[in-house]
């Protein structure tokens, strides 16, 4: 295999330190996957789609597993090589261009790199941590803008990937889900065409509610009243107080942080107080969701977290039961879906919160299973499984991450 790779001209490394670094992700944040380990045999550094094809062809000839990697900053278990093989570090594929409505990019481009004008409809809260667009598409989900635009894959017009037969294929319309959140089990993504946001500037509004009841009621009304909201986050008093040193804003109440498209306004409910924070909480949206996990990790050295999709009508009862045991932030998605992030600092609290969370109806987003089967809705998952069965019976593309 090494001899064949050398002939391709694609750069690669067998340095043990490089291989170990690229074979890890955020698995340490899961008490249920702490046993999980795996290391690739080498790391390849493709610079183009042609490079990817060359590496895939060698891997298929030698029956060697392949695992694509973005920045490894936003996922649990996704890039752990369960059966060794080759990790494809996609960070060197950074060509991109755009037109008035869409942004066409190779997977290694980072969100909001210096000098880049991409006006993303939806992006992860970890955008300042070097997350790549390809890594987020293949292993991410929601993020900033989810209230208006839902999941990241709904913004993809088309996707190019090298499939498990070594062929370059284009996916369009609903078929982009074959690659979305598939973690490379169905192919190696080489280009994504994403729709851009229609306006340039976001207008932040921060509301403070004294009770969880009023904060959640407003969140429900936000869907019923069709407020022109771009993004909405609910934050518990514990979360706000913990981050006071970063944001300069703390409260004993429940915060609802909102962003509106420029030119839009919001009617403030009677039980809400407008917090005049000069947009500081919105400016620190890198501390929403995945970003808050990193904040606690850096501060405390160890955190665990749970998340799940539930109907917004069930959110109040859930939060009443778990807010004393965890730090709470809630992401709201289009269609009346709440996606709470519940953060604990020890495995005992983690297990207690998990028991409560899973007692509610909803779709699991099981970060604590290395397989992606528990993270996607049935139709999306079925597209991935059908493609995998047809093109990768040997399970060489990120093996062990999909039951099919």
Tab-separated table of N, CA, C and O in Angstrom, residues 73-114:
chain	number	residue	atom	x	y	z
A	73	UNK	N	-13.262	18.851	15.589
A	73	UNK	CA	-13.578	19.750	16.704
A	73	UNK	C	-15.044	19.728	17.103
A	73	UNK	O	-15.431	20.448	18.015
A	74	UNK	N	-15.846	18.912	16.458
A	74	UNK	CA	-17.278	19.094	16.681
A	74	UNK	C	-18.049	17.782	16.689
A	74	UNK	O	-19.242	17.772	16.441
A	75	UNK	N	-17.382	16.671	16.983
A	75	UNK	CA	-18.077	15.390	16.886
A	75	UNK	C	-17.508	14.404	17.893
A	75	UNK	O	-16.381	14.537	18.360
A	76	UNK	N	-18.308	13.413	18.212
A	76	UNK	CA	-17.912	12.358	19.141
A	76	UNK	C	-17.880	11.045	18.384
A	76	UNK	O	-18.911	10.565	17.908
A	77	UNK	N	-16.695	10.468	18.251
A	77	UNK	CA	-16.558	9.143	17.654
A	77	UNK	C	-16.429	9.108	16.148
A	77	UNK	O	-16.059	8.082	15.580
A	78	UNK	N	-16.711	10.214	15.471
A	78	UNK	CA	-16.806	10.196	14.014
A	78	UNK	C	-15.531	9.852	13.291
A	78	UNK	O	-15.557	9.198	12.250
A	79	UNK	N	-14.374	10.301	13.804
A	79	UNK	CA	-13.123	10.068	13.074
A	79	UNK	C	-12.238	9.018	13.744
A	79	UNK	O	-11.088	8.850	13.342
A	80	UNK	N	-12.771	8.315	14.724
A	80	UNK	CA	-11.987	7.242	15.341
A	80	UNK	C	-11.892	6.077	14.359
A	80	UNK	O	-12.912	5.503	13.969
A	81	UNK	N	-10.690	5.696	13.924
A	81	UNK	CA	-10.553	4.580	12.969
A	81	UNK	C	-10.748	3.246	13.690
A	81	UNK	O	-9.864	2.782	14.406
A	82	UNK	N	-11.888	2.639	13.501
A	82	UNK	CA	-12.212	1.405	14.221
A	82	UNK	C	-11.383	0.219	13.743
A	82	UNK	O	-11.175	-0.738	14.475
A	83	UNK	N	-10.905	0.293	12.488
A	83	UNK	CA	-10.142	-0.823	11.929
A	83	UNK	C	-8.855	-0.349	11.266
A	83	UNK	O	-8.395	-0.948	10.280
A	84	UNK	N	-8.269	0.715	11.815
A	84	UNK	CA	-7.024	1.217	11.247
A	84	UNK	C	-7.240	1.818	9.873
A	84	UNK	O	-8.262	2.422	9.592
A	85	UNK	N	-6.245	1.665	9.002
A	85	UNK	CA	-6.364	2.148	7.630
A	85	UNK	C	-5.844	3.555	7.444
A	85	UNK	O	-4.896	3.983	8.100
A	86	UNK	N	-6.484	4.292	6.532
A	86	UNK	CA	-6.036	5.621	6.113
A	86	UNK	C	-7.015	6.687	6.587
A	86	UNK	O	-8.213	6.580	6.347
A	87	UNK	N	-6.509	7.697	7.246
A	87	UNK	CA	-7.301	8.901	7.504
A	87	UNK	C	-6.995	9.901	6.395
A	87	UNK	O	-5.832	10.158	6.093
A	88	UNK	N	-8.034	10.443	5.798
A	88	UNK	CA	-7.869	11.506	4.807
A	88	UNK	C	-8.121	12.835	5.497
A	88	UNK	O	-9.269	13.164	5.829
A	89	UNK	N	-7.072	13.574	5.753
A	89	UNK	CA	-7.196	14.907	6.333
A	89	UNK	C	-7.572	15.866	5.209
A	89	UNK	O	-6.760	16.179	4.342
A	90	UNK	N	-8.817	16.349	5.241
A	90	UNK	CA	-9.349	17.137	4.129
A	90	UNK	C	-9.042	18.629	4.261
A	90	UNK	O	-9.490	19.435	3.447
A	91	UNK	N	-8.252	18.997	5.275
A	91	UNK	CA	-7.976	20.402	5.529
A	91	UNK	C	-7.231	21.125	4.432
A	91	UNK	O	-7.236	22.361	4.381
A	92	UNK	N	-6.573	20.386	3.542
A	92	UNK	CA	-5.832	21.018	2.455
A	92	UNK	C	-6.664	21.326	1.236
A	92	UNK	O	-6.169	21.952	0.284
A	93	UNK	N	-7.931	20.914	1.234
A	93	UNK	CA	-8.808	21.169	0.089
A	93	UNK	C	-9.616	22.433	0.387
A	93	UNK	O	-10.674	22.375	1.020
A	94	UNK	N	-9.107	23.578	-0.061
A	94	UNK	CA	-9.655	24.865	0.365
A	94	UNK	C	-10.110	25.779	-0.775
A	94	UNK	O	-10.379	26.959	-0.545
A	95	UNK	N	-10.206	25.243	-1.986
A	95	UNK	CA	-10.683	26.094	-3.083
A	95	UNK	C	-12.167	26.388	-2.892
A	95	UNK	O	-12.964	25.512	-2.525
A	96	UNK	N	-12.581	27.628	-3.153
A	96	UNK	CA	-13.997	27.976	-3.063
A	96	UNK	C	-14.286	29.159	-3.981
A	96	UNK	O	-13.398	29.953	-4.316
A	97	UNK	N	-15.516	29.286	-4.398
A	97	UNK	CA	-15.972	30.429	-5.166
A	97	UNK	C	-17.466	30.594	-4.903
A	97	UNK	O	-18.109	29.712	-4.322
A	98	UNK	N	-18.020	31.725	-5.314
A	98	UNK	CA	-19.421	31.976	-5.017
A	98	UNK	C	-20.058	32.842	-6.089
A	98	UNK	O	-19.379	33.516	-6.866
A	99	UNK	N	-21.389	32.791	-6.122
A	99	UNK	CA	-22.144	33.721	-6.946
A	99	UNK	C	-23.142	34.424	-6.036
A	99	UNK	O	-23.008	34.382	-4.801
A	100	UNK	N	-24.140	35.037	-6.597
A	100	UNK	CA	-25.058	35.852	-5.796
A	100	UNK	C	-25.834	35.027	-4.780
A	100	UNK	O	-26.129	35.493	-3.673
A	101	UNK	N	-26.155	33.777	-5.114
A	101	UNK	CA	-27.041	32.977	-4.268
A	101	UNK	C	-26.374	31.822	-3.547
A	101	UNK	O	-26.912	31.307	-2.567
A	102	UNK	N	-25.191	31.375	-4.023
A	102	UNK	CA	-24.627	30.139	-3.452
A	102	UNK	C	-23.121	30.249	-3.286
A	102	UNK	O	-22.453	31.058	-3.919
A	103	UNK	N	-22.630	29.358	-2.412
A	103	UNK	CA	-21.207	29.289	-2.100
A	103	UNK	C	-20.749	27.868	-2.402
A	103	UNK	O	-21.242	26.908	-1.813
A	104	UNK	N	-19.812	27.712	-3.350
A	104	UNK	CA	-19.303	26.402	-3.740
A	104	UNK	C	-17.933	26.208	-3.112
A	104	UNK	O	-17.030	27.021	-3.332
A	105	UNK	N	-17.772	25.160	-2.353
A	105	UNK	CA	-16.562	25.023	-1.568
A	105	UNK	C	-16.071	23.585	-1.479
A	105	UNK	O	-16.867	22.640	-1.449
A	106	UNK	N	-14.752	23.436	-1.440
A	106	UNK	CA	-14.173	22.158	-1.073
A	106	UNK	C	-14.298	21.991	0.440
A	106	UNK	O	-14.527	22.964	1.170
A	107	UNK	N	-14.156	20.777	0.959
A	107	UNK	CA	-14.506	20.515	2.361
A	107	UNK	C	-13.589	21.125	3.398
A	107	UNK	O	-13.978	21.289	4.561
A	108	UNK	N	-12.352	21.491	3.040
A	108	UNK	CA	-11.404	21.973	4.037
A	108	UNK	C	-11.540	23.436	4.397
A	108	UNK	O	-10.850	23.924	5.310
A	109	UNK	N	-12.426	24.161	3.732
A	109	UNK	CA	-12.620	25.584	4.032
A	109	UNK	C	-13.263	25.730	5.407
A	109	UNK	O	-14.207	25.024	5.743
A	110	UNK	N	-12.748	26.686	6.196
A	110	UNK	CA	-13.279	26.928	7.530
A	110	UNK	C	-14.321	28.038	7.486
A	110	UNK	O	-14.243	28.947	6.663
A	111	UNK	N	-15.284	27.962	8.382
A	111	UNK	CA	-16.296	29.009	8.467
A	111	UNK	C	-15.651	30.340	8.831
A	111	UNK	O	-14.895	30.446	9.782
A	112	UNK	N	-15.957	31.354	8.054
A	112	UNK	CA	-15.543	32.728	8.326
A	112	UNK	C	-14.034	32.871	8.465
A	112	UNK	O	-13.540	33.576	9.347
A	113	UNK	N	-13.302	32.174	7.600
A	113	UNK	CA	-11.860	32.412	7.520
A	113	UNK	C	-11.620	33.876	7.164
A	113	UNK	O	-12.446	34.524	6.508
A	114	UNK	N	-10.481	34.390	7.565
A	114	UNK	CA	-10.142	35.776	7.264
A	114	UNK	C	-10.176	36.010	5.753
A	114	UNK	O	-9.606	35.251	4.977
